[in-house]
PDB file of C-alpha atoms in Angstrom:
ATOM      1  CA  MET P   1      -5.069  78.668  96.880  1.00 41.00           C
ATOM      2  CA  THR P   2      -9.090  78.158  96.188  1.00 45.00           C
ATOM      3  CA  GLY P   3      -9.464  81.695  94.976  1.00 46.00           C
ATOM      4  CA  SER P   4      -7.763  84.571  93.597  1.00 45.00           C
ATOM      5  CA  SER P   5      -6.372  87.767  95.297  1.00 48.00           C
ATOM      6  CA  ASP P   6      -3.133  89.260  96.270  1.00 48.00           C
ATOM      7  CA  ASN P   7      -3.510  86.853  99.742  1.00 53.00           C
ATOM      8  CA  GLY P   8      -4.479  83.535  98.794  1.00 55.00           C
ATOM      9  CA  VAL P   9      -4.089  82.827 102.365  1.00 58.00           C
ATOM     10  CA  TYR P  10      -7.649  84.499 102.958  1.00 64.00           C
ATOM     11  CA  ASP P  11      -9.088  82.531 100.544  1.00 79.00           C
ATOM     12  CA  ASP P  12      -8.387  79.346 101.136  1.00 91.00           C
ATOM     13  CA  LEU P  13      -9.145  80.401 104.486  1.00 91.00           C
ATOM     14  CA  ARG P  14     -12.477  81.426 103.576  1.00 93.00           C
ATOM     15  CA  PHE P  15     -12.595  77.859 102.105  1.00 94.00           C
ATOM     16  CA  GLN P  16     -11.440  75.487 104.870  1.00 94.00           C
ATOM     17  CA  ALA P  17     -14.029  77.660 106.935  1.00 96.00           C
ATOM     18  CA  SER P  18     -17.373  76.919 104.712  1.00 96.00           C
ATOM     19  CA  LEU P  19     -15.976  73.293 104.410  1.00 96.00           C
ATOM     20  CA  THR P  20     -15.229  73.018 107.935  1.00 96.00           C
ATOM     21  CA  LEU P  21     -19.615  74.398 108.419  1.00 97.00           C
ATOM     22  CA  LYS P  22     -20.757  72.413 105.697  1.00 97.00           C
ATOM     23  CA  ARG P  23     -19.536  69.020 107.456  1.00 97.00           C
ATOM     24  CA  LEU P  24     -20.811  70.270 111.115  1.00 97.00           C
ATOM     25  CA  GLN P  25     -24.020  71.345 109.928  1.00 97.00           C
ATOM     26  CA  PRO P  26     -25.446  67.770 110.185  1.00 97.00           C
ATOM     27  CA  ARG P  27     -24.555  67.441 113.885  1.00 97.00           C
ATOM     28  CA  LEU P  28     -25.754  71.151 114.138  1.00 96.00           C
ATOM     29  CA  ASP P  29     -29.309  70.146 112.665  1.00 96.00           C
ATOM     30  CA  ALA P  30     -29.342  66.805 114.915  1.00 97.00           C
ATOM     31  CA  PHE P  31     -29.259  69.310 117.554  1.00 97.00           C
ATOM     32  CA  TRP P  32     -31.937  71.609 116.301  1.00 96.00           C
ATOM     33  CA  SER P  33     -34.416  68.867 116.141  1.00 95.00           C
ATOM     34  CA  GLU P  34     -33.883  67.239 119.115  1.00 96.00           C
ATOM     35  CA  SER P  35     -34.025  70.714 121.419  1.00 94.00           C
ATOM     36  CA  GLY P  36     -37.181  71.559 120.417  1.00 92.00           C
ATOM     37  CA  ALA P  37     -36.778  75.202 119.851  1.00 93.00           C
ATOM     38  CA  ALA P  38     -38.861  77.158 118.031  1.00 92.00           C
ATOM     39  CA  GLU P  39     -37.961  77.303 113.666  1.00 94.00           C
ATOM     40  CA  LYS P  40     -37.798  81.015 114.161  1.00 92.00           C
ATOM     41  CA  ARG P  41     -35.090  80.397 116.883  1.00 93.00           C
ATOM     42  CA  ARG P  42     -33.244  78.606 114.893  1.00 95.00           C
ATOM     43  CA  GLU P  43     -33.122  80.469 111.737  1.00 95.00           C
ATOM     44  CA  ASP P  44     -31.680  83.515 113.570  1.00 93.00           C
ATOM     45  CA  PHE P  45     -28.467  81.749 114.769  1.00 95.00           C
ATOM     46  CA  GLN P  46     -28.337  80.079 111.035  1.00 96.00           C
ATOM     47  CA  HIS P  47     -28.355  83.567 110.162  1.00 94.00           C
ATOM     48  CA  ARG P  48     -26.010  84.891 112.906  1.00 93.00           C
ATOM     49  CA  LEU P  49     -23.675  81.856 112.150  1.00 97.00           C
ATOM     50  CA  ASP P  50     -23.412  82.313 108.318  1.00 96.00           C
ATOM     51  CA  GLY P  51     -22.857  86.063 109.017  1.00 94.00           C
ATOM     52  CA  HIS P  52     -20.140  85.662 111.689  1.00 95.00           C
ATOM     53  CA  TRP P  53     -18.363  82.232 110.529  1.00 97.00           C
ATOM     54  CA  THR P  54     -15.884  82.405 108.741  1.00 96.00           C
ATOM     55  CA  GLU P  55     -14.248  85.582 110.565  1.00 96.00           C
ATOM     56  CA  LEU P  56     -15.082  82.944 113.763  1.00 96.00           C
ATOM     57  CA  PHE P  57     -13.195  80.348 112.615  1.00 96.00           C
ATOM     58  CA  GLY P  58     -10.187  82.776 110.856  1.00 95.00           C
ATOM     59  CA  LEU P  59      -9.480  83.924 114.599  1.00 95.00           C
ATOM     60  CA  LEU P  60     -10.107  80.147 115.928  1.00 95.00           C
ATOM     61  CA  PHE P  61      -8.309  78.623 113.576  1.00 94.00           C
ATOM     62  CA  ARG P  62      -5.034  81.313 113.602  1.00 93.00           C
ATOM     63  CA  LEU P  63      -5.049  80.318 117.821  1.00 94.00           C
ATOM     64  CA  TYR P  64      -5.368  76.861 117.611  1.00 94.00           C
ATOM     65  CA  GLY P  65      -5.187  75.559 114.030  1.00 91.00           C
ATOM     66  CA  ALA P  66      -2.264  73.248 114.740  1.00 92.00           C
ATOM     67  CA  ARG P  67      -3.634  71.519 117.461  1.00 94.00           C
ATOM     68  CA  TYR P  68      -5.138  67.889 116.702  1.00 94.00           C
ATOM     69  CA  ASP P  69      -8.107  68.532 118.070  1.00 95.00           C
ATOM     70  CA  PHE P  70      -8.616  71.658 116.852  1.00 95.00           C
ATOM     71  CA  PHE P  71     -12.011  70.679 115.016  1.00 95.00           C
ATOM     72  CA  TYR P  72     -12.864  68.178 117.937  1.00 96.00           C
ATOM     73  CA  HIS P  73     -13.727  71.353 120.250  1.00 95.00           C
ATOM     74  CA  LEU P  74     -14.953  73.565 117.415  1.00 96.00           C
ATOM     75  CA  GLU P  75     -17.959  71.492 117.060  1.00 97.00           C
ATOM     76  CA  CYS P  76     -17.985  71.654 121.008  1.00 97.00           C
ATOM     77  CA  LEU P  77     -18.121  75.237 120.586  1.00 96.00           C
ATOM     78  CA  LEU P  78     -20.339  75.203 117.602  1.00 97.00           C
ATOM     79  CA  LEU P  79     -22.938  73.125 119.411  1.00 97.00           C
ATOM     80  CA  THR P  80     -22.697  74.845 123.024  1.00 98.00           C
ATOM     81  CA  ALA P  81     -23.492  78.484 121.617  1.00 97.00           C
ATOM     82  CA  ALA P  82     -26.544  76.444 119.911  1.00 97.00           C
ATOM     83  CA  ARG P  83     -27.882  75.387 122.911  1.00 97.00           C
ATOM     84  CA  ALA P  84     -27.094  78.111 124.899  1.00 96.00           C
ATOM     85  CA  TRP P  85     -28.945  79.881 121.945  1.00 96.00           C
ATOM     86  CA  ALA P  86     -32.101  77.603 122.289  1.00 96.00           C
ATOM     87  CA  GLU P  87     -32.501  78.492 126.157  1.00 95.00           C
ATOM     88  CA  ARG P  88     -32.079  81.939 125.478  1.00 95.00           C
ATOM     89  CA  PRO P  89     -35.023  83.638 127.102  1.00 94.00           C
ATOM     90  CA  ASP P  90     -37.263  85.308 124.251  1.00 92.00           C
ATOM     91  CA  GLU P  91     -36.656  88.652 125.888  1.00 94.00           C
ATOM     92  CA  LEU P  92     -32.879  88.406 125.898  1.00 93.00           C
ATOM     93  CA  CYS P  93     -33.361  87.504 122.148  1.00 90.00           C
ATOM     94  CA  GLU P  94     -35.483  90.286 121.111  1.00 90.00           C
ATOM     95  CA  LEU P  95     -32.762  92.821 122.939  1.00 89.00           C
ATOM     96  CA  ASP P  96     -30.123  90.824 120.831  1.00 87.00           C
ATOM     97  CA  ARG P  97     -32.108  91.845 117.309  1.00 87.00           C
ATOM     98  CA  ARG P  98     -32.474  95.173 118.580  1.00 87.00           C
ATOM     99  CA  ARG P  99     -28.729  95.453 118.828  1.00 86.00           C
ATOM    100  CA  ILE P 100     -27.484  94.600 116.051  1.00 85.00           C
ATOM    101  CA  ASN P 101     -28.505  98.101 114.541  1.00 86.00           C
ATOM    102  CA  GLU P 102     -26.878  99.586 117.651  1.00 85.00           C
ATOM    103  CA  PRO P 103     -23.544  98.188 116.982  1.00 81.00           C
ATOM    104  CA  ASP P 104     -22.081 100.787 119.639  1.00 84.00           C
ATOM    105  CA  TRP P 105     -24.809  99.957 122.791  1.00 80.00           C
ATOM    106  CA  PHE P 106     -22.214  98.556 125.115  1.00 79.00           C
ATOM    107  CA  GLU P 107     -20.773 102.608 124.934  1.00 81.00           C
ATOM    108  CA  SER P 108     -24.345 103.744 126.232  1.00 80.00           C
ATOM    109  CA  GLU P 109     -24.308 105.969 129.155  1.00 79.00           C
ATOM    110  CA  ARG P 110     -27.504 103.480 129.936  1.00 80.00           C
ATOM    111  CA  VAL P 111     -25.294 100.676 130.532  1.00 76.00           C
ATOM    112  CA  VAL P 112     -22.962 100.301 133.257  1.00 78.00           C
ATOM    113  CA  GLY P 113     -20.353  97.462 133.650  1.00 74.00           C
ATOM    114  CA  GLY P 114     -17.174  96.383 135.097  1.00 71.00           C
ATOM    115  CA  ALA P 115     -14.016  94.071 134.410  1.00 71.00           C
ATOM    116  CA  LEU P 116     -11.062  92.892 136.703  1.00 71.00           C
TER     117      LEU P 116
END
């Protein structure tokens, strides 16, 4: 156990998530250096990653953590997300920023969608 709580598993998962991100950060930094993306774009991605990483890591670890190639695929997923963020049009990034304060945006009567 790495922290104190009634559920040591959660503390250990937070520790593992943090350790994993520290190990992957150099690959992510190399991507950003090569991408030529604006510093603001990089900062926005990192801020959102930091805010959601522990939860994302926990969900993926529960599903795939026992697989021998889990961390390889986690790295690929992280780099794919960074690439998509770097290539995302400015208008959509602005829309993303506005939607942070409007988490139920998809329930709006102005939005039409479907799923199969």
